[in-house]
PDB file of C-alpha atoms and ligand atoms in Angstrom:
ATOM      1  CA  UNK A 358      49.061 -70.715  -5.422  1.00  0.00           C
ATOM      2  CA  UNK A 359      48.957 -67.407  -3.828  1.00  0.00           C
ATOM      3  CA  UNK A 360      46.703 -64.684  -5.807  1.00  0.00           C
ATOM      4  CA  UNK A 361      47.589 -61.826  -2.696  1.00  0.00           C
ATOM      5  CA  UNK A 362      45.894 -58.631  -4.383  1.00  0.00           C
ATOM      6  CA  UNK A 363      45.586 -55.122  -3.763  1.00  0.00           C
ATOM      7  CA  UNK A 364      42.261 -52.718  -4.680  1.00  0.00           C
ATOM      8  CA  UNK A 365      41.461 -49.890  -4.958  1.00  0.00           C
ATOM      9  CA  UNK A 366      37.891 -49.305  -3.192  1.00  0.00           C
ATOM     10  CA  UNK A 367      36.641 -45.235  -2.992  1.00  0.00           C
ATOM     11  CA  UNK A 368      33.350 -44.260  -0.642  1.00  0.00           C
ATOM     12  CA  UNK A 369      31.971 -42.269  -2.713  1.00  0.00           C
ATOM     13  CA  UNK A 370      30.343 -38.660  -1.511  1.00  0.00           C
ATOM     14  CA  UNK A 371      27.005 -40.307  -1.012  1.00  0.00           C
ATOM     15  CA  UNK A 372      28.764 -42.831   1.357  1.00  0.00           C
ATOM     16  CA  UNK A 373      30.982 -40.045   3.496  1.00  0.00           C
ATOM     17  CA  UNK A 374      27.927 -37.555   3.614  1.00  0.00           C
ATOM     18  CA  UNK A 375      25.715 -40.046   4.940  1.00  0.00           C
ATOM     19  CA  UNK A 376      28.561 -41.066   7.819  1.00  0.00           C
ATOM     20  CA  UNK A 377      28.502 -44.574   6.160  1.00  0.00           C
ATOM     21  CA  UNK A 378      32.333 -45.004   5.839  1.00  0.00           C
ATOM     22  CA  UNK A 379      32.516 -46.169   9.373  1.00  0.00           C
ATOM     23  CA  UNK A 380      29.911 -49.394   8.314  1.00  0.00           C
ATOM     24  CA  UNK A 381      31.800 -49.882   4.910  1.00  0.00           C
ATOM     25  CA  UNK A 382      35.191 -50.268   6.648  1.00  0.00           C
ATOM     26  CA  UNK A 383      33.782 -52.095   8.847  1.00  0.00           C
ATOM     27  CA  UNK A 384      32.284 -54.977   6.509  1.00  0.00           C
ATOM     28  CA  UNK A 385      35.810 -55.157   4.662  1.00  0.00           C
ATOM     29  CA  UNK A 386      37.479 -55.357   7.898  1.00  0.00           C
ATOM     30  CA  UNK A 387      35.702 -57.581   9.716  1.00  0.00           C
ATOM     31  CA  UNK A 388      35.610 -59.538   5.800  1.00  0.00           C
ATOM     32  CA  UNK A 389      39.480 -60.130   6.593  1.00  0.00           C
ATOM     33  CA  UNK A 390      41.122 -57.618   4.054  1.00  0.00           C
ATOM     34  CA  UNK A 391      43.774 -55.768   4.901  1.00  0.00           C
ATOM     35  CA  UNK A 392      43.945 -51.353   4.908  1.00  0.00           C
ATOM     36  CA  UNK A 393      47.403 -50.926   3.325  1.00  0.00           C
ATOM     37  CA  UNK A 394      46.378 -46.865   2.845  1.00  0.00           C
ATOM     38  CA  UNK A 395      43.364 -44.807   3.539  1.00  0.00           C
ATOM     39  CA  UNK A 396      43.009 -40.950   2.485  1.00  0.00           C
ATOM     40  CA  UNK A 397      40.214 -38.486   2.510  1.00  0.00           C
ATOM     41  CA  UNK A 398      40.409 -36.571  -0.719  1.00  0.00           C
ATOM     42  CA  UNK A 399      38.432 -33.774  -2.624  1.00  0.00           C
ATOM     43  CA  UNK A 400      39.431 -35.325  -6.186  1.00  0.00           C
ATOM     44  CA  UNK A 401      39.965 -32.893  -9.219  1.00  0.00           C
ATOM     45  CA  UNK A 402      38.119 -33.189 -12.209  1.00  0.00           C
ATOM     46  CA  UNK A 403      41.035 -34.344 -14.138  1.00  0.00           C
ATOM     47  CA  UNK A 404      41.383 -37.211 -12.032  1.00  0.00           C
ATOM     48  CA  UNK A 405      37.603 -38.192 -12.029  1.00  0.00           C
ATOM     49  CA  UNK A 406      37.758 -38.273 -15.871  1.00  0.00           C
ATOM     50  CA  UNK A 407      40.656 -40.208 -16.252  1.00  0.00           C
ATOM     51  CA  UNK A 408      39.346 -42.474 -13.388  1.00  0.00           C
ATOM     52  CA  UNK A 409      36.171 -43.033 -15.181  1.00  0.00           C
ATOM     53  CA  UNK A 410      37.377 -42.594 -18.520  1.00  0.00           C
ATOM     54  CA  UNK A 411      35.564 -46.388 -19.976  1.00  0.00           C
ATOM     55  CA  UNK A 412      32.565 -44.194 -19.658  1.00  0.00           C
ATOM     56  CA  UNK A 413      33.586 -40.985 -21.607  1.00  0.00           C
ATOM     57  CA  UNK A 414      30.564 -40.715 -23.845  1.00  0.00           C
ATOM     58  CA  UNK A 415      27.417 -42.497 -21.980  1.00  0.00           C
ATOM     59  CA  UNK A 416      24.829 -40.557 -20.834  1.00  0.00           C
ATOM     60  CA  UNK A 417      25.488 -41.108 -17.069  1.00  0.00           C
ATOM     61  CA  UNK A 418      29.177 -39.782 -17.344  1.00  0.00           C
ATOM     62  CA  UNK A 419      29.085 -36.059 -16.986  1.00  0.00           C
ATOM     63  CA  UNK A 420      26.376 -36.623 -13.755  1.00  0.00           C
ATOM     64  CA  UNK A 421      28.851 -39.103 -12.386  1.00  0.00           C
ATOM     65  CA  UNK A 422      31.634 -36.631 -12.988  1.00  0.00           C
ATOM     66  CA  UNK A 423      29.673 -34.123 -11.208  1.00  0.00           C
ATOM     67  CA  UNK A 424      28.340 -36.428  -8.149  1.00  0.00           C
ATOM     68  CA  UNK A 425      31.659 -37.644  -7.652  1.00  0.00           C
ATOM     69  CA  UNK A 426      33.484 -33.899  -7.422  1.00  0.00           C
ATOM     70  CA  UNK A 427      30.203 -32.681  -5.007  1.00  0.00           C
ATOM     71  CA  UNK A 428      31.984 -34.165  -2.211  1.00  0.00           C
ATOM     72  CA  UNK A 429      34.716 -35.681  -0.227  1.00  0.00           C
ATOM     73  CA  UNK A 430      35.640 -39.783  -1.075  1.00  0.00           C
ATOM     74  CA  UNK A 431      37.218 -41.999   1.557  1.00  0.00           C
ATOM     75  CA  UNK A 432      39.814 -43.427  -1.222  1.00  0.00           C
ATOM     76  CA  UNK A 433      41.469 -46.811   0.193  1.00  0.00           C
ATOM     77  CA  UNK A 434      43.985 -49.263  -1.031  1.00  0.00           C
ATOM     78  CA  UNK A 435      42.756 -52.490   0.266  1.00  0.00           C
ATOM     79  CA  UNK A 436      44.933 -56.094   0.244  1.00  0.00           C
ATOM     80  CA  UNK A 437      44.107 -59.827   0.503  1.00  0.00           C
ATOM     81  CA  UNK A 438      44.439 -63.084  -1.593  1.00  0.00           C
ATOM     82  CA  UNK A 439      41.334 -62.473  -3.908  1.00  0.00           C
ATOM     83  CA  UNK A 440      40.111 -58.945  -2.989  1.00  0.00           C
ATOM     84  CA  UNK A 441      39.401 -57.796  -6.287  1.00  0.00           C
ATOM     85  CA  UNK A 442      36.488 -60.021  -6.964  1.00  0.00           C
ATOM     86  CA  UNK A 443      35.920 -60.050  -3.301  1.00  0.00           C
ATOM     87  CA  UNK A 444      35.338 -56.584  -2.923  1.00  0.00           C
ATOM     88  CA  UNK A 445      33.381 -56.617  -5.716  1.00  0.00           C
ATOM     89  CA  UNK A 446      30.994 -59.418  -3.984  1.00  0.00           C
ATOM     90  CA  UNK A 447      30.916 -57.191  -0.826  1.00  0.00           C
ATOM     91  CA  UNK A 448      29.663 -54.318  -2.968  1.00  0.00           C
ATOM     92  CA  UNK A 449      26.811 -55.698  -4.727  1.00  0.00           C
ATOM     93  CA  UNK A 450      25.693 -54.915  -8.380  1.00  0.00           C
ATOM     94  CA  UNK A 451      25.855 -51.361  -9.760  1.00  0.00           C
ATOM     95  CA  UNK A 452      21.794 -50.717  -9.511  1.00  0.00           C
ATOM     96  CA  UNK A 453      21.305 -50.344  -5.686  1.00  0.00           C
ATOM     97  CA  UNK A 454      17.614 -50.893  -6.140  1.00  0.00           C
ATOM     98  CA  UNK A 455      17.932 -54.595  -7.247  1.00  0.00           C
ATOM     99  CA  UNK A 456      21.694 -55.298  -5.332  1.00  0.00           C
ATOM    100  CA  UNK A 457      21.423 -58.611  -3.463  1.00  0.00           C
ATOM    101  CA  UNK A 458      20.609 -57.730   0.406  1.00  0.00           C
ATOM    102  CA  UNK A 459      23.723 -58.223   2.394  1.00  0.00           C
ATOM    103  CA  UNK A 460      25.415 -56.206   0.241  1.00  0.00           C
ATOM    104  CA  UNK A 461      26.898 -52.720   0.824  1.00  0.00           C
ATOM    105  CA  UNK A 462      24.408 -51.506  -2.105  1.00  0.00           C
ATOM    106  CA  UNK A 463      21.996 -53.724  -1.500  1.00  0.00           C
ATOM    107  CA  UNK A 464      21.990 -53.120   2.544  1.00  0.00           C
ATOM    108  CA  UNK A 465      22.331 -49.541   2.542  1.00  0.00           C
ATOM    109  CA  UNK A 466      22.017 -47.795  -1.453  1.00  0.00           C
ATOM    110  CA  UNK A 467      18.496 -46.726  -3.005  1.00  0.00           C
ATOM    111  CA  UNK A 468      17.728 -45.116  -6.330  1.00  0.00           C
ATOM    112  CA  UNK A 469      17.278 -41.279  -5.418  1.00  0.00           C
ATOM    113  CA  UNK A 470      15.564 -40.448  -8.599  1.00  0.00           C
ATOM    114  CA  UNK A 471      19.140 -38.785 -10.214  1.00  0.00           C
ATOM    115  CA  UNK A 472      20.577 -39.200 -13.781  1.00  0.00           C
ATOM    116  CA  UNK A 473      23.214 -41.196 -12.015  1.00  0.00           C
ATOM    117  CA  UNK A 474      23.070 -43.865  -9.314  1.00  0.00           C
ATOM    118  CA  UNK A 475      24.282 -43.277  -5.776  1.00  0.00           C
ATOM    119  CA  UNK A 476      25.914 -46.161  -4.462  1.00  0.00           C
ATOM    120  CA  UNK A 477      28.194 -45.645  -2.281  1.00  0.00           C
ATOM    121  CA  UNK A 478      30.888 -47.191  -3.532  1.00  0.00           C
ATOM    122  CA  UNK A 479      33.924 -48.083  -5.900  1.00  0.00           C
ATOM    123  CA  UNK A 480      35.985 -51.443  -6.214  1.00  0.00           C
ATOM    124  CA  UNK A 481      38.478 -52.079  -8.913  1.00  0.00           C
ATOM    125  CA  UNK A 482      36.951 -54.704 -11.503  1.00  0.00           C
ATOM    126  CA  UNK A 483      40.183 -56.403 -12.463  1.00  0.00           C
ATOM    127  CA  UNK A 484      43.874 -56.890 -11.565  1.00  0.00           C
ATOM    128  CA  UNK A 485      44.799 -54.359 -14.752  1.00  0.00           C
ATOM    129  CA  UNK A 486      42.374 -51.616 -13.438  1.00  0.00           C
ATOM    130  CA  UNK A 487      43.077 -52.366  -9.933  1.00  0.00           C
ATOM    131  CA  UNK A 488      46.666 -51.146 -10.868  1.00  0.00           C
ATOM    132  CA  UNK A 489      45.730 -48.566 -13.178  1.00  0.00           C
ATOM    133  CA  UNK A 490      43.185 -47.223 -10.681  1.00  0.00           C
ATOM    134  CA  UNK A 491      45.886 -47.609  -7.738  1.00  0.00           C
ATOM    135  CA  UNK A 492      48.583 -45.608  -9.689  1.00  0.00           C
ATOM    136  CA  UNK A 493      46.243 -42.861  -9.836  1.00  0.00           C
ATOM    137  CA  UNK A 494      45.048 -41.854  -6.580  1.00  0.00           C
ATOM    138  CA  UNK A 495      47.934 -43.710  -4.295  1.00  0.00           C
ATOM    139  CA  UNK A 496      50.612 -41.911  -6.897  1.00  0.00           C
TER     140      UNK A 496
HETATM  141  P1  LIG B 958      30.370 -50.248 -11.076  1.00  0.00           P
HETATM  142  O1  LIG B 958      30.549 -49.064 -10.155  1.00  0.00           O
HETATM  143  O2  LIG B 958      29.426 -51.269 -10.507  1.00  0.00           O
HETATM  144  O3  LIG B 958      31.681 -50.836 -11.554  1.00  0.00           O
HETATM  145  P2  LIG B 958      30.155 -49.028 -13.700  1.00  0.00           P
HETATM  146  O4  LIG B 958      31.643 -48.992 -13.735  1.00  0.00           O
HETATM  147  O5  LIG B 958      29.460 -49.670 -14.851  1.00  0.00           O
HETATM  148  O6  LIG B 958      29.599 -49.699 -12.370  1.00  0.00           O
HETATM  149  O7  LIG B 958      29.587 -47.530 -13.628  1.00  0.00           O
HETATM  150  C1  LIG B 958      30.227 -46.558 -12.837  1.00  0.00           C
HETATM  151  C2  LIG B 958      29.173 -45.842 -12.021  1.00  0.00           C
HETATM  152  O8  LIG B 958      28.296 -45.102 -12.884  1.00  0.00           O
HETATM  153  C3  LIG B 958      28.254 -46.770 -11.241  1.00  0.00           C
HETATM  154  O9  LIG B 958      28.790 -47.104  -9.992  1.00  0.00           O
HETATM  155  C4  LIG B 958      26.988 -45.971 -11.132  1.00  0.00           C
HETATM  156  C5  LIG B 958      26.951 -45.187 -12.412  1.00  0.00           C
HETATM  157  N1  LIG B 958      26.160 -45.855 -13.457  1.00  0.00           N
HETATM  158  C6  LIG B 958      26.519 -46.943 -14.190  1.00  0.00           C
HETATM  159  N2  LIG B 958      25.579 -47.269 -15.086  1.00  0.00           N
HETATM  160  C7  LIG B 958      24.589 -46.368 -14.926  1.00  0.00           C
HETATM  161  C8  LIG B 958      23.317 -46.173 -15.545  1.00  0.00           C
HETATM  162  N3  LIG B 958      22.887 -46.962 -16.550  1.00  0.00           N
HETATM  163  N4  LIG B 958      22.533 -45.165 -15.096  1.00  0.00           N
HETATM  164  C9  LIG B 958      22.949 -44.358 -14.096  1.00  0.00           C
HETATM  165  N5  LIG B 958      24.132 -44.464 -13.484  1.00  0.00           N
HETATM  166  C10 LIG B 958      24.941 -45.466 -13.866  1.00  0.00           C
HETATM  167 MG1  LIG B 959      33.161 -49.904 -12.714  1.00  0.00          MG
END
């Protein structure tokens, strides 16, 4: 049965300021998923809210508003028969500091010492916010 997805994966401004984006595209590339769109984006606050709006309320949501407006994201609508979850294995777990080497977090993210963690990048955690997600920044 075919499961052909589509994500939505953003470098984040840690990843574009540190001239990473080349490496990341590189590792989903050379993973075998498919670049159906790729922009470079200064994103409004608006969107960043409603993009992160599961986290309205938490401590870390107003310094991950902020981090996320400081710069420009590599925003990318990625395809392939399980990308979701695949992406998500590519990435690595949230905390950078303890993200399995081999990893894009765990090969290249550190804790900087910030009320919010750097790391580089964002994948879409299921097919409904993969399509939420996509609607939003690929309107
Ligand atoms: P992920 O990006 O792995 O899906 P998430 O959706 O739970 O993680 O959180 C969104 C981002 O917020 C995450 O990439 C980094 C930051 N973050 C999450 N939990 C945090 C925490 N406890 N302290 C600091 N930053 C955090
Ligand atoms: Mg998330």
């Amino acid at each position: 049965m075919t499961q052909v997805q589509e994500t939505l994966v953003l470098v984040k401004p840690d990843g574009v300021a540190r001239n990473l984006s080349g490496e990341i595209l590189r590792r989903i590339e050379a993973k075998g998923y498919s670049l159906v769109d790729i922009k470079l984006v200064q994103a409004e606050r608006s969107l960043l809210a409603e993009h992160y709006a599961e986290h309205a309320g938490k401590p870390f949501f107003e310094p991950l508003v902020e981090f996320m407006e400081s710069g420009q994201i590599l925003a990318l609508r990625v395809a392939g028969d399980r990308v979701i979850e695949g992406f998500r294995a590519l990435a690595g777990t949230t905390d950078p500091t303890t993200a399995a080497p081999g990893t894009i977090r765990g090969d290249l993210g550190r804790d900087w010492g910030l009320k919010v963690q750097q790391n580089l990048v964002h994948g879409s955690d299921s097919p409904e916010s993969a399509a939420r997600e996509l609607a939003l920044w690929f309107a």
